DNA sequence: ACGGCTATGTTTTTT
DNA sequence: ACATAGCCGT
C-alpha cells in the first residue's frame, strides 16, 4: 500500500499491528488520526475485512465526521458501512434494536441535560423537598456520576460511602431522588445521556446472547481519545472485545480534559492490567507545530505530577516565540486580536480560516465577536447554544417526540399547554400524579384524567388527546417532513410564532422553518432508507451544530472553547482571557487534580497551533455584568521563558493596571465605562428590537428616547413621552395610538423602534 | 389560568 | 447580562 510509505516506524506499526490488544499513546500532533484512518483502511483493503465488522468510537460528533470523511477519501464508499460514531450514538442505535430486552420501547426518547434537570426539579418539588438544598445541578451531577460509575440506584442506596457523603452534605434524600428519577424515566420510555451507556452495560451483562451477537459482529474495535472515556464506556468496549481481543485504543494522557464528567485517566493504566499481552506503541514525533510551540507546551505539562513517560519532539523549524498581548479591557483585547489577525493576514498571506481564537468559557466569545465584526473579519463561532437547544425548536421537537412516544413526560409537560389551551400548572400536576398513582403511563393517565380535572381543563385535555391521535395517524402514513409540517401547523405552534411580529419572533419563526427544511433534506437524502419521522428524531438529542458545518465552507476565523478545539489544528492560535480565576477557572482551584486538568487544557490549547501562538490577557473584564480587575494567569509564567516573548513589564505578583484602589471609583475605571458606552452606541442601527439591560443608564440614549416612534406587539404604535429610572430598571412612558398612555419597564418590554 | 413584574442565580467544559 | 422561577394581582 502506498500510504504506508508516508509513515514513520511507530506510525506504521500502529497501522499494521492489527491483531490483539494495542495501545497507541499518541502525543499532540503526532498523526494520530492519520494512523487510525490508515489502520481502518488497511483492514478493509488489504485484510478484506467487512467494514460492517469494524467498530470505531469517538468522543464528539466532530471527530466522528472528520474520521469518516478521511477514511472515505482512502477507501471510498465502503466506508459507509463502518460502525463509526460517538459512544452515545452507536449505543443508542444498538439499544433501539434491543430495547425490548430491557423493557423499553424501541422508539424511546433521549432526554438531554435540560430535560433531565427539569424532571429532577419536578421530582424534588413533588417529594416536598427544598430545592435550595437539592439544587437541580447538584442532584443531576450526583446521579450522572453514579451512573457513569455503573452504580444503580439500588447499589447507591446500599452503598455506605454514597449514603454517608450525602448525609454529610445534608442531602439524605439523594438516593430516593435517584430512584424516583430512574423510575420516571423508565415510565416515560426515556433514557438520558448516561443511560445510553449505563443501559448498554446492563444489556451486555444480563443478555449474553445479545453480547455474543455483537462480539461476533465487531471483530475489530477502535477507540479514539481513550483518555476521555469513563468507566461505563470502558466496560462496554471491554465486554465487546473480550472474545476477539482486537481492541485498539488511541489516546494521550496529557490531553485528558473531561475528568469533570467522569473521564478516568486510570482507564489507561487499567488497560495494561486487563490485557497483559498488550502492545504499546508511542507516537512521539510532532508534525504539527514549530519547535518553539512544542517546547513551550512541553515545559507547561512538565508541571503536572502524574503522566506517562514520553518525549514529544519535532523536526520542524524553530518558528516564532509565543507572543503575549496585554490589554486594559476585554473589549480592547478583542480589538488587539482583530488587528493582529488583520496584520498577519496581509504580511504572511494567510487566510481567515488559518486563525483560531480559543477561550475558556463561551461567554468570552462576545467581545471577540464585536471586534471582528467591526474589523469586517468574517468569523464563525462553534459550540455555544446549539440550534437544537433553542426554545422554539425544542417545543416543536417535543410535539414530534410526544407523537412518537406518548409516554414521554418531559415532552408532555412542554406541550400540554402550548399554545395556551387552559391547562395550567395545577391541572398538569394532577394529571401526572394521578397517572403514576394508578400505575399508568402519561398517555393512559391523560385519557382517564377527567375525574380529577375541572370541566374546562377536562375539555381541553380531550381536544389535546384528539389532536395527538390525528398526529399519530399521520405519522403512520407519511414521511418525516409531511408529518412534521402537519404537526407544526395543526398544533398551532407555527401560527403563534407567525403572529409574533417582533424581531425575535420572526427569528423564532425562521428557526422553526429551518428545522422543517432540515427534515425535508433528510427525506430527500437518497442515502437515507428510513424516511419516517421516528428515524429523524432518533438521535436528534445527540446532534450538535457540527453537521451544518459544511453548508458554508467559507473562509472564516474560528472561535471556540478550548474543549471543542480538541483534535483540531490551526496555523495561528490566539488563547484569550489568560487570567487567574478565568483560566485556570476559579472553580478548578480546589484540588491539585483539578488544577492539573486545567493545565492539560492549556496544553491542548497550545498544541493546536502549527506556526504561532498568541496569549492574551486583559486587566479588566466584565463578569456578571460588573467590571472586574484581573490578574494574569499563572500559566503564563509556567512557560519556559526561553520560548515566550514577554513584555519586560510583565510581573504577575504585582497587581497590574490602574485599578488597584479597590472598587470601580478610579478615574481609569470611569473612563473605561465611558469608552464602553460610546462603543456600544455606535453599534446598533436604529431599527432594532430593543431589549435593554438593567445597567442601561438613563443618559444613554443609544436607541430609545423621548419623541421616538415605537411599535409594541400588543399596543401597536406609539410615541415615547417620558423616560424614567426605577431602581436598576428603566421605564418609558409611551402614548399609544389606540391604548393611550402606558408606562413600560424596558427590561421586559418588546418594542420596535420605527425609523 | 395567566400575564406582569421582581428576585435570584449563573458561567467550566460535552454527549 | 441574561434567563428564569415564582410571586402577585387580575
XYZ file of C-alpha atoms (C1' of nucleotides) in Angstrom:
780
model
C 0.000 0.000 0.000
C 1.437 3.313 -0.976
C 0.178 5.173 2.043
C 2.446 3.138 4.292
C 5.453 4.865 2.835
C 4.310 8.161 4.295
C 4.542 6.861 7.809
C 7.327 6.762 10.362
C 8.117 3.415 12.024
C 5.864 3.679 15.082
C 3.011 5.051 12.967
C 3.462 2.171 10.588
C 3.400 -0.275 13.426
C 0.158 1.304 14.568
C -1.353 0.723 11.161
C -0.070 -2.794 10.605
C -0.339 -4.277 14.047
C -3.963 -5.247 13.611
C -4.420 -8.310 15.803
C -4.567 -8.372 19.554
C -4.857 -5.577 22.087
C -2.996 -2.446 21.114
C -2.489 0.819 22.892
C -1.262 3.800 20.938
C -0.045 6.638 23.088
C -0.196 9.499 20.653
C 1.291 12.843 21.561
C -0.287 16.016 20.272
C 0.195 16.470 16.542
C 1.766 13.048 16.111
C -0.527 11.942 13.299
C -2.936 10.000 15.439
C -5.947 10.435 13.207
C -3.842 9.502 10.231
C -2.796 6.261 11.895
C -6.368 5.409 12.850
C -7.590 6.218 9.369
C -4.967 4.118 7.643
C -5.437 1.363 10.144
C -9.082 1.072 9.209
C -8.266 1.428 5.534
C -5.674 -1.293 5.918
C -8.208 -3.626 7.495
C -10.639 -3.075 4.651
C -8.342 -3.055 1.636
C -5.563 -5.497 2.479
C -7.186 -7.773 5.012
C -10.551 -7.753 3.276
C -12.366 -7.164 6.496
C -16.008 -6.277 6.019
C -16.447 -2.625 7.130
C -19.580 -3.821 8.859
C -17.472 -5.650 11.425
C -15.302 -2.693 12.347
C -16.395 -0.510 15.246
C -14.703 2.817 15.677
C -15.704 5.015 18.578
C -15.009 8.662 19.088
C -15.943 11.203 21.627
C -17.519 14.014 19.670
C -19.612 14.242 16.543
C -16.967 16.446 15.020
C -14.270 13.813 15.454
C -16.531 11.097 14.080
C -17.350 13.115 10.998
C -13.737 14.032 10.399
C -12.675 10.393 10.649
C -15.406 9.163 8.335
C -14.513 11.760 5.708
C -10.866 10.851 5.789
C -11.494 7.149 5.549
C -13.906 7.694 2.699
C -11.142 9.516 0.874
C -8.896 6.459 1.193
C -11.282 3.550 0.726
C -14.266 5.160 -0.998
C -17.920 4.453 -0.343
C -17.188 1.222 1.508
C -16.596 3.438 4.492
C -20.328 3.997 4.771
C -20.846 0.611 6.316
C -18.389 1.216 9.096
C -19.791 1.384 12.573
C -18.407 4.737 13.411
C -19.670 7.411 15.712
C -19.738 8.693 19.227
C -20.240 6.271 22.066
C -23.677 7.718 22.599
C -24.880 7.486 19.021
C -23.566 3.986 18.360
C -25.008 2.506 21.521
C -28.270 4.371 21.164
C -28.598 2.584 17.851
C -27.887 -0.772 19.435
C -30.219 -0.061 22.327
C -33.043 0.731 19.936
C -32.552 -2.605 18.261
C -32.508 -4.476 21.572
C -34.823 -2.237 23.592
C -37.391 -4.940 24.289
C -34.825 -6.919 26.274
C -34.681 -4.083 28.767
C -38.387 -3.325 28.772
C -38.006 -0.102 26.812
C -39.838 0.773 23.616
C -37.534 0.880 20.616
C -38.616 4.448 19.967
C -37.507 5.565 23.415
C -36.893 9.260 23.847
C -33.428 10.570 24.614
C -33.511 13.218 27.326
C -30.939 15.925 27.004
C -29.491 17.668 30.031
C -32.267 20.216 30.111
C -34.955 17.527 30.115
C -33.179 15.633 32.874
C -32.773 18.665 35.058
C -36.340 19.768 34.695
C -37.526 16.269 35.592
C -35.304 16.369 38.666
C -36.763 19.708 39.654
C -40.288 18.336 39.313
C -39.395 15.306 41.435
C -37.743 17.368 44.161
C -40.814 19.527 44.365
C -43.218 16.595 44.387
C -41.276 14.989 47.205
C -41.741 18.149 49.194
C -38.008 18.808 49.409
C -36.289 22.168 49.460
C -34.948 22.943 46.002
C -32.415 25.303 47.531
C -30.798 22.280 49.157
C -31.478 19.812 46.375
C -30.366 22.047 43.536
C -31.058 20.531 40.164
C -27.462 20.913 39.023
C -26.072 19.240 42.106
C -28.572 16.396 42.027
C -28.051 15.917 38.321
C -24.282 15.639 38.538
C -24.569 13.339 41.530
C -26.848 10.968 39.625
C -24.774 11.298 36.496
C -21.616 10.490 38.426
C -23.203 7.393 39.907
C -24.401 6.156 36.519
C -21.019 6.716 34.938
C -19.519 4.553 37.644
C -22.207 1.952 36.985
C -23.828 2.432 40.362
C -27.562 1.728 40.073
C -29.987 3.390 42.463
C -30.214 0.124 44.371
C -26.451 -0.022 44.756
C -26.385 3.646 45.564
C -28.802 3.289 48.453
C -26.883 0.316 49.818
C -23.500 1.933 49.426
C -22.274 3.316 52.728
C -19.876 5.719 51.054
C -22.509 7.423 48.918
C -25.046 7.432 51.740
C -22.703 8.918 54.305
C -21.422 11.503 51.836
C -24.994 12.579 51.247
C -25.671 12.735 54.948
C -22.556 14.825 55.462
C -23.791 17.178 52.782
C -27.208 17.389 54.459
C -28.811 15.750 51.479
C -30.067 12.421 52.830
C -32.805 12.066 50.214
C -30.400 11.924 47.304
C -30.785 8.162 46.886
C -34.563 8.450 46.947
C -34.466 11.129 44.259
C -32.164 8.949 42.163
C -34.620 6.073 42.468
C -37.623 8.176 41.541
C -35.743 9.760 38.661
C -34.797 6.409 37.180
C -38.311 5.074 37.519
C -39.836 8.160 35.994
C -37.500 7.970 33.030
C -38.391 4.331 32.591
C -42.105 5.021 32.654
C -41.606 7.794 30.170
C -39.771 5.431 27.881
C -36.820 7.756 28.075
C -33.079 7.476 28.567
C -30.768 10.299 29.478
C -27.243 10.595 28.085
C -25.759 8.490 30.842
C -28.456 5.838 30.486
C -27.353 5.192 26.930
C -24.078 3.877 28.325
C -25.411 2.500 31.597
C -28.148 0.529 29.897
C -25.777 -0.812 27.279
C -23.769 -2.228 30.146
C -26.900 -3.744 31.638
C -27.830 -5.180 28.268
C -24.447 -6.813 27.776
C -24.310 -8.013 31.368
C -27.752 -9.613 31.517
C -28.208 -10.808 27.967
C -25.243 -12.885 26.999
C -26.833 -13.894 23.723
C -27.025 -10.235 22.733
C -23.486 -9.606 23.910
C -22.352 -12.596 21.948
C -24.025 -11.324 18.800
C -22.174 -8.035 18.936
C -18.933 -9.687 19.944
C -19.174 -11.742 16.773
C -20.097 -8.763 14.687
C -17.407 -6.372 15.851
C -14.219 -8.179 15.020
C -12.178 -5.028 15.405
C -12.822 -2.322 17.942
C -11.095 1.044 17.970
C -11.419 3.879 20.440
C -10.148 7.354 19.858
C -9.426 9.846 22.663
C -9.351 6.997 25.118
C -8.145 9.276 27.898
C -11.606 10.797 27.948
C -13.604 7.614 28.451
C -15.328 6.901 31.727
C -15.701 3.551 33.445
C -19.066 2.912 31.883
C -17.651 3.370 28.395
C -14.556 1.389 29.157
C -16.523 -1.613 30.362
C -18.700 -1.653 27.269
C -15.711 -1.861 24.984
C -14.004 -4.368 27.215
C -17.002 -6.650 27.065
C -17.372 -6.225 23.335
C -13.808 -7.163 22.550
C -13.473 -9.925 25.127
C -13.642 -12.680 22.505
C -11.651 -11.339 19.602
C -9.328 -9.226 21.720
C -8.820 -6.980 18.726
C -9.090 -3.744 20.592
C -7.057 -0.730 19.771
C -7.131 2.344 21.925
C -5.592 5.647 20.999
C -5.074 8.392 23.476
C -2.850 10.826 25.231
C -2.970 11.191 28.984
C -1.622 14.725 28.626
C -4.802 15.700 26.811
C -7.327 14.342 29.280
C -9.724 17.218 29.833
C -13.022 15.582 30.712
C -12.434 14.310 34.220
C -15.216 16.658 35.324
C -17.719 14.389 33.708
C -16.287 11.129 34.867
C -13.446 10.506 32.441
C -10.812 8.498 34.156
C -7.112 8.513 33.315
C -6.918 5.328 35.317
C -8.545 3.621 32.346
C -5.259 3.818 30.500
C -3.406 2.257 33.387
C -6.110 -0.370 33.930
C -5.825 -1.232 30.309
C -2.324 -2.550 30.795
C -3.557 -4.746 33.616
C -6.581 -6.029 31.751
C -4.573 -7.013 28.696
C -1.248 -8.491 29.764
C -0.008 -9.082 26.208
C -0.820 -5.520 25.275
C 1.239 -3.993 22.529
C 2.159 -0.415 23.384
C 3.097 1.980 20.622
C 4.221 5.504 21.290
C 3.940 8.253 18.728
C 6.283 10.948 19.924
C 7.200 12.941 16.863
C 5.107 16.036 16.428
C 4.447 17.010 12.824
C 2.123 19.870 13.542
C 3.918 22.564 15.458
C 7.133 24.521 15.421
C 9.978 23.748 17.789
C 9.088 26.683 19.981
C 5.480 25.697 20.368
C 6.336 22.090 21.158
C 8.918 23.182 23.712
C 6.629 25.716 25.302
C 3.879 23.118 25.612
C 6.270 20.511 26.992
C 7.540 22.917 29.601
C 3.996 23.515 30.786
C 2.877 19.903 31.014
C 6.012 19.092 32.993
C 4.463 20.883 35.948
C 1.917 18.101 36.275
C 2.765 15.205 38.545
C 1.010 12.202 37.043
C 1.716 11.296 33.464
C 3.001 8.546 31.267
C 6.583 8.886 30.178
C 7.021 10.196 26.722
C 9.176 12.591 24.881
C 7.438 14.769 22.341
C 9.817 16.223 19.806
C 9.729 17.731 16.352
C 11.942 18.243 13.342
C 10.118 21.398 12.374
C 11.723 24.845 12.352
C 12.041 26.926 15.478
C 9.361 29.324 14.321
C 8.180 32.309 16.254
C 8.212 32.630 20.015
C 4.926 32.503 21.856
C 3.534 36.020 21.927
C 1.869 37.737 24.818
C -0.632 40.552 24.442
C -1.724 42.703 27.330
C -4.901 44.751 27.146
C -6.707 47.040 29.502
C -10.144 45.577 28.928
C -11.915 42.674 27.345
C -13.015 44.917 24.510
C -9.512 46.127 23.860
C -8.385 42.526 23.903
C -10.827 41.917 21.090
C -9.535 44.861 19.112
C -5.904 43.836 19.538
C -6.621 40.287 18.470
C -8.599 41.514 15.477
C -5.865 43.876 14.336
C -3.230 41.220 14.883
C -5.192 38.893 12.634
C -5.556 41.658 10.089
C -1.782 42.297 10.019
C -0.753 38.660 9.876
C -3.210 38.033 7.105
C -1.533 40.684 4.997
C 2.059 40.060 5.981
C 2.031 36.314 5.791
C -0.574 35.780 3.097
C -2.779 33.791 5.411
C -6.487 33.192 5.096
C -9.105 33.741 7.751
C -9.524 30.044 8.311
C -5.884 29.752 9.385
C -6.769 31.567 12.610
C -8.466 30.338 15.715
C -9.424 32.234 18.821
C -9.732 29.891 21.772
C -11.221 30.725 25.124
C -12.124 29.021 28.357
C -15.812 29.892 28.511
C -18.356 30.508 25.806
C -19.311 33.880 27.244
C -15.921 35.236 26.215
C -16.837 34.992 22.571
C -18.816 38.200 22.749
C -16.038 40.731 22.957
C -14.158 38.897 20.214
C -17.202 38.847 18.025
C -17.788 42.539 18.311
C -14.206 43.387 17.464
C -14.129 41.066 14.473
C -17.377 42.427 13.181
C -16.094 45.961 13.376
C -12.932 44.989 11.531
C -15.039 43.202 8.911
C -13.261 39.952 9.513
C -15.560 37.011 8.827
C -15.773 34.612 11.733
C -17.663 31.612 12.868
C -18.473 30.573 16.392
C -18.529 26.870 17.155
C -20.414 25.400 20.058
C -22.410 27.513 22.405
C -26.137 27.128 22.325
C -26.946 24.519 19.760
C -29.692 25.086 17.249
C -31.472 22.097 18.702
C -31.443 23.624 22.168
C -33.386 26.728 21.207
C -36.696 27.005 22.921
C -38.845 27.142 19.793
C -37.008 24.169 18.306
C -37.356 22.147 21.472
C -41.052 22.995 21.524
C -41.672 21.583 18.092
C -39.401 18.639 18.802
C -41.432 17.983 21.939
C -44.565 17.676 19.796
C -42.773 15.342 17.445
C -41.334 13.313 20.292
C -44.658 13.050 22.039
C -46.380 11.941 18.859
C -43.849 9.149 18.608
C -43.661 8.266 22.280
C -46.914 9.026 24.077
C -45.421 8.432 27.499
C -42.614 10.960 27.353
C -43.301 13.018 30.455
C -40.964 15.898 29.698
C -42.312 16.444 26.200
C -45.807 16.207 27.610
C -45.127 18.899 30.169
C -43.687 21.092 27.485
C -46.565 20.954 25.061
C -49.707 20.244 27.084
C -50.382 23.948 27.449
C -48.527 25.241 24.416
C -50.078 27.137 22.796
C -52.210 28.075 25.797
C -55.258 25.883 25.970
C -56.342 26.480 29.540
C -54.476 23.672 31.247
C -52.448 25.294 33.996
C -49.742 24.001 36.249
C -52.079 22.588 38.859
C -54.003 20.592 36.260
C -50.790 19.225 34.805
C -49.641 18.114 38.233
C -52.983 16.453 38.839
C -52.715 14.551 35.586
C -49.172 13.383 36.223
C -49.764 12.419 39.833
C -52.993 10.561 39.135
C -51.376 8.717 36.244
C -48.496 7.490 38.353
C -50.681 6.706 41.358
C -52.727 4.413 39.164
C -49.559 2.941 37.754
C -50.305 4.240 34.287
C -48.151 5.915 31.698
C -48.788 9.539 30.819
C -50.904 8.722 27.799
C -53.312 6.355 29.539
C -53.398 8.555 32.592
C -54.209 11.540 30.423
C -57.238 9.838 28.939
C -58.515 8.844 32.364
C -57.825 12.155 34.000
C -61.272 13.725 33.501
C -62.370 12.910 37.045
C -59.611 14.881 38.673
C -59.909 17.955 36.481
C -62.270 20.917 36.384
C -64.584 20.941 33.364
C -62.728 23.483 31.318
C -59.413 21.712 31.670
C -61.021 18.322 31.056
C -62.412 19.573 27.766
C -59.067 20.963 26.768
C -57.419 17.641 27.590
C -59.982 15.897 25.395
C -59.113 18.112 22.483
C -55.423 17.617 23.100
C -55.793 13.831 23.058
C -57.755 14.016 19.812
C -55.091 16.259 18.321
C -52.304 13.866 19.204
C -54.310 10.989 17.766
C -54.589 12.726 14.420
C -50.823 13.269 14.530
C -50.306 9.607 15.229
C -52.413 8.607 12.212
C -50.445 10.979 10.021
C -47.213 9.557 11.393
C -48.152 6.083 10.199
C -48.966 7.252 6.680
C -46.489 9.960 5.801
C -42.810 10.670 5.668
C -40.947 12.719 8.235
C -41.342 16.071 6.521
C -45.012 15.708 5.800
C -45.732 14.652 9.366
C -43.617 17.356 10.954
C -45.085 20.118 8.806
C -48.567 18.849 9.597
C -47.839 18.854 13.313
C -46.224 22.277 13.247
C -49.299 23.693 11.576
C -52.089 21.843 13.355
C -50.611 22.248 16.805
C -50.874 25.992 16.412
C -47.162 26.439 17.129
C -46.405 27.883 13.740
C -49.289 30.322 13.910
C -48.292 31.549 17.329
C -44.786 32.279 16.135
C -46.047 33.807 12.922
C -48.247 36.197 14.861
C -45.312 37.408 16.913
C -44.043 40.261 14.786
C -41.120 41.265 16.957
C -37.676 40.692 15.528
C -37.140 37.868 17.960
C -40.465 36.366 16.993
C -39.513 36.470 13.323
C -36.261 34.816 14.188
C -38.016 32.054 16.039
C -40.381 31.528 13.143
C -37.454 31.267 10.776
C -35.718 28.809 13.059
C -38.732 26.542 13.023
C -38.851 26.789 9.239
C -35.201 25.874 9.219
C -35.891 22.780 11.271
C -38.587 21.805 8.800
C -36.102 22.369 5.992
C -33.643 20.090 7.725
C -36.315 17.415 7.903
C -37.077 17.949 4.228
C -33.412 17.473 3.422
C -33.400 14.327 5.474
C -36.336 12.968 3.485
C -34.772 13.918 0.158
C -31.452 12.318 1.023
C -31.148 9.276 -1.208
C -28.811 7.510 1.153
C -31.468 7.625 3.807
C -33.504 4.449 3.694
C -35.888 5.039 6.542
C -37.700 8.300 5.897
C -40.020 8.146 8.868
C -40.178 10.809 11.497
C -39.022 8.232 14.035
C -35.797 7.844 12.103
C -35.214 11.574 12.063
C -35.983 12.074 15.729
C -33.970 9.034 16.821
C -30.779 10.843 17.599
C -31.655 14.461 17.302
C -30.841 14.815 21.001
C -27.314 13.674 20.213
C -26.785 16.130 17.397
C -24.807 19.291 17.635
C -24.391 22.005 15.071
C -21.365 20.190 13.741
C -23.408 18.668 10.932
C -24.321 22.019 9.470
C -20.708 22.965 9.148
C -20.013 22.305 5.520
C -23.013 24.353 4.443
C -20.730 27.343 4.442
C -17.226 26.111 3.976
C -16.293 29.723 3.607
C -13.149 31.341 4.775
C -13.642 32.478 8.341
C -11.787 32.911 11.608
C -12.698 30.141 14.046
C -13.946 30.944 17.520
C -14.467 28.175 20.050
C -13.797 26.955 23.549
C -10.619 25.027 24.107
C -12.654 21.934 24.782
C -14.228 21.983 21.378
C -10.873 22.652 19.735
C -9.624 19.255 20.765
C -8.449 17.321 17.751
C -8.228 20.393 15.511
C -5.267 22.400 14.285
C -4.746 25.953 13.038
C -1.765 27.918 11.823
C -2.237 30.758 14.277
C -3.900 30.253 17.618
C -4.954 33.006 19.988
C -5.617 31.922 23.534
C -7.525 34.777 25.089
C -8.572 35.505 28.639
C -5.333 34.232 30.159
C -6.339 35.445 33.583
C -6.278 33.937 37.005
C -9.755 32.693 38.026
C -10.810 32.512 34.415
C -8.106 30.189 33.120
C -7.407 28.337 35.348
C -11.060 28.574 36.236
C -11.974 29.688 39.699
C -13.922 26.511 40.184
C -10.924 24.318 39.464
C -8.644 25.668 42.150
C -9.862 23.398 44.902
C -7.618 20.450 44.354
C -4.341 19.626 42.772
C -6.041 17.206 40.393
C -8.406 19.918 39.191
C -5.596 22.368 38.593
C -3.706 19.727 36.652
C -6.721 19.216 34.437
C -6.754 22.924 33.720
C -3.073 22.697 32.891
C -3.730 19.884 30.463
C -6.402 22.086 28.940
C -3.791 24.769 28.456
C -1.523 22.153 26.922
C -4.279 21.186 24.493
C -4.755 24.837 23.559
C -1.053 25.409 22.890
C -0.666 22.285 20.811
C -3.475 23.241 18.415
C -1.110 25.725 16.809
C 1.085 24.972 13.829
C 3.030 28.205 13.461
C 2.216 30.759 16.066
C 0.599 31.086 19.462
C -0.534 34.374 20.905
C -1.591 34.540 24.532
C -3.679 37.421 25.668
C -4.963 38.767 28.942
C -6.937 41.789 29.980
C -6.551 43.881 33.120
C -10.272 44.424 33.460
C -13.138 42.343 32.284
C -16.894 42.399 32.594
C -18.049 39.414 34.599
C -21.568 39.015 35.948
C -22.255 42.393 34.458
C -19.606 44.030 36.642
C -16.247 45.401 35.728
C -13.600 43.349 37.495
C -9.861 43.675 37.869
C -7.923 40.703 36.589
C -4.561 39.218 37.266
C -2.565 37.423 34.584
C -2.819 33.643 34.686
C -0.210 31.599 36.495
C 0.037 29.516 33.332
C 1.814 32.343 31.548
C 4.692 32.094 33.980
C 4.819 28.353 33.669
C 6.036 28.521 30.111
C 9.808 28.221 29.973
C 10.957 31.843 29.381
C 13.147 30.671 26.518
C 10.086 30.096 24.357
C 7.971 33.105 25.111
C 8.353 36.738 24.294
C 7.261 38.590 27.399
C 6.823 42.270 27.853
C 9.582 43.397 30.243
C 6.996 44.985 32.462
C 5.229 41.712 32.993
C 5.209 40.631 36.591
C 2.375 38.515 37.790
C 2.746 39.046 41.510
C 2.320 42.779 41.206
C -1.230 43.858 40.565
C -1.346 45.473 37.211
C -3.121 48.442 35.811
C -4.564 51.464 37.480
C -7.454 49.779 39.165
C -5.835 48.757 42.407
C -7.607 51.166 44.670
C -10.462 48.722 45.180
C -13.833 49.185 43.621
C -14.656 50.941 40.435
C -14.200 54.505 41.630
C -10.943 55.280 39.889
C -10.843 57.657 37.003
C -9.492 54.855 34.931
C -12.487 52.675 35.536
C -14.853 55.517 34.762
C -13.078 56.153 31.537
C -13.373 52.537 30.659
C -17.064 52.537 31.298
C -17.487 55.671 29.264
C -15.455 54.184 26.470
C -17.554 51.078 26.576
C -20.755 53.016 26.309
C -19.701 55.093 23.359
C -18.622 51.942 21.665
C -21.987 50.427 22.199
C -23.760 53.482 20.981
C -22.104 53.106 17.658
C -23.177 49.548 17.123
C -26.897 49.163 16.701
C -28.667 50.880 13.888
C -31.911 52.479 14.945
C -34.270 49.880 13.634
C -33.729 47.057 16.009
C -35.627 45.220 18.658
C -34.951 46.948 21.868
C -34.178 44.715 24.802
C -32.240 46.977 27.097
C -30.276 45.736 30.036
C -30.559 46.802 33.685
C -27.317 48.754 33.550
C -28.657 50.842 30.715
C -28.149 54.321 32.112
C -30.875 56.950 31.508
C -28.421 59.309 29.875
C -27.526 56.649 27.368
C -29.851 57.331 24.505
C -28.453 54.554 22.405
C -31.709 53.557 20.841
C -34.662 54.860 22.792
C -35.528 58.371 23.786
C -38.443 60.749 24.134
C -40.067 61.634 20.875
C -39.206 58.350 19.213
C -41.883 56.341 17.448
C -42.121 52.751 18.578
C -44.184 49.665 17.960
C -45.333 47.285 20.654
C -46.540 43.777 19.769
C -49.748 44.262 21.732
C -50.354 48.002 21.942
C -49.327 48.865 18.427
C -47.786 52.207 17.512
C -46.919 54.907 19.975
C -44.586 57.720 20.854
C -42.195 57.890 23.792
C -43.270 60.656 26.145
C -41.028 60.216 29.103
C -38.000 58.189 30.177
C -37.524 57.346 33.808
C -35.488 55.188 36.166
C -36.903 52.849 38.745
C -34.181 51.231 40.819
C -31.986 49.317 38.431
C -34.675 49.392 35.759
C -35.548 51.893 33.139
C -39.089 52.870 32.387
C -40.601 54.544 29.389
C -43.963 56.230 29.290
C -45.436 55.793 25.867
C -48.515 57.281 24.311
C -50.075 54.560 22.190
C -52.383 55.453 19.336
C -55.083 53.006 20.387
C -54.409 52.335 24.025
C -53.412 55.680 25.438
C -50.538 56.227 27.805
C -48.694 53.240 29.255
C -45.610 53.016 31.380
C -43.452 50.049 30.487
C -40.439 48.570 32.193
C -37.911 48.385 29.421
C -36.205 45.293 30.773
C -39.154 43.320 29.534
C -40.918 45.445 27.009
C -40.723 44.335 23.423
C -40.501 47.483 21.419
C -39.586 48.077 17.870
C -38.137 51.451 17.101
C -39.525 52.924 13.903
C -37.370 54.929 11.572
C -55.340 30.499 34.471
C -52.499 33.968 33.028
C -49.638 37.992 32.437
C -46.741 41.497 34.552
C -43.111 42.117 37.298
C -39.376 41.001 40.819
C -35.779 38.401 42.751
C -32.375 35.271 42.103
C -28.776 32.618 40.156
C -25.492 31.722 36.914
C -20.708 30.871 33.889
C -16.328 25.257 33.024
C -16.109 22.384 29.652
C -19.888 17.948 26.067
C -22.841 13.728 24.813
C -26.009 40.289 31.331
C -29.235 37.494 30.899
C -32.578 33.924 31.821
C -35.927 32.086 34.573
C -38.614 30.653 38.650
C -42.038 32.300 41.317
C -44.984 35.799 43.348
C -48.859 38.711 42.940
C -52.895 40.876 41.070
C -56.428 40.376 37.780
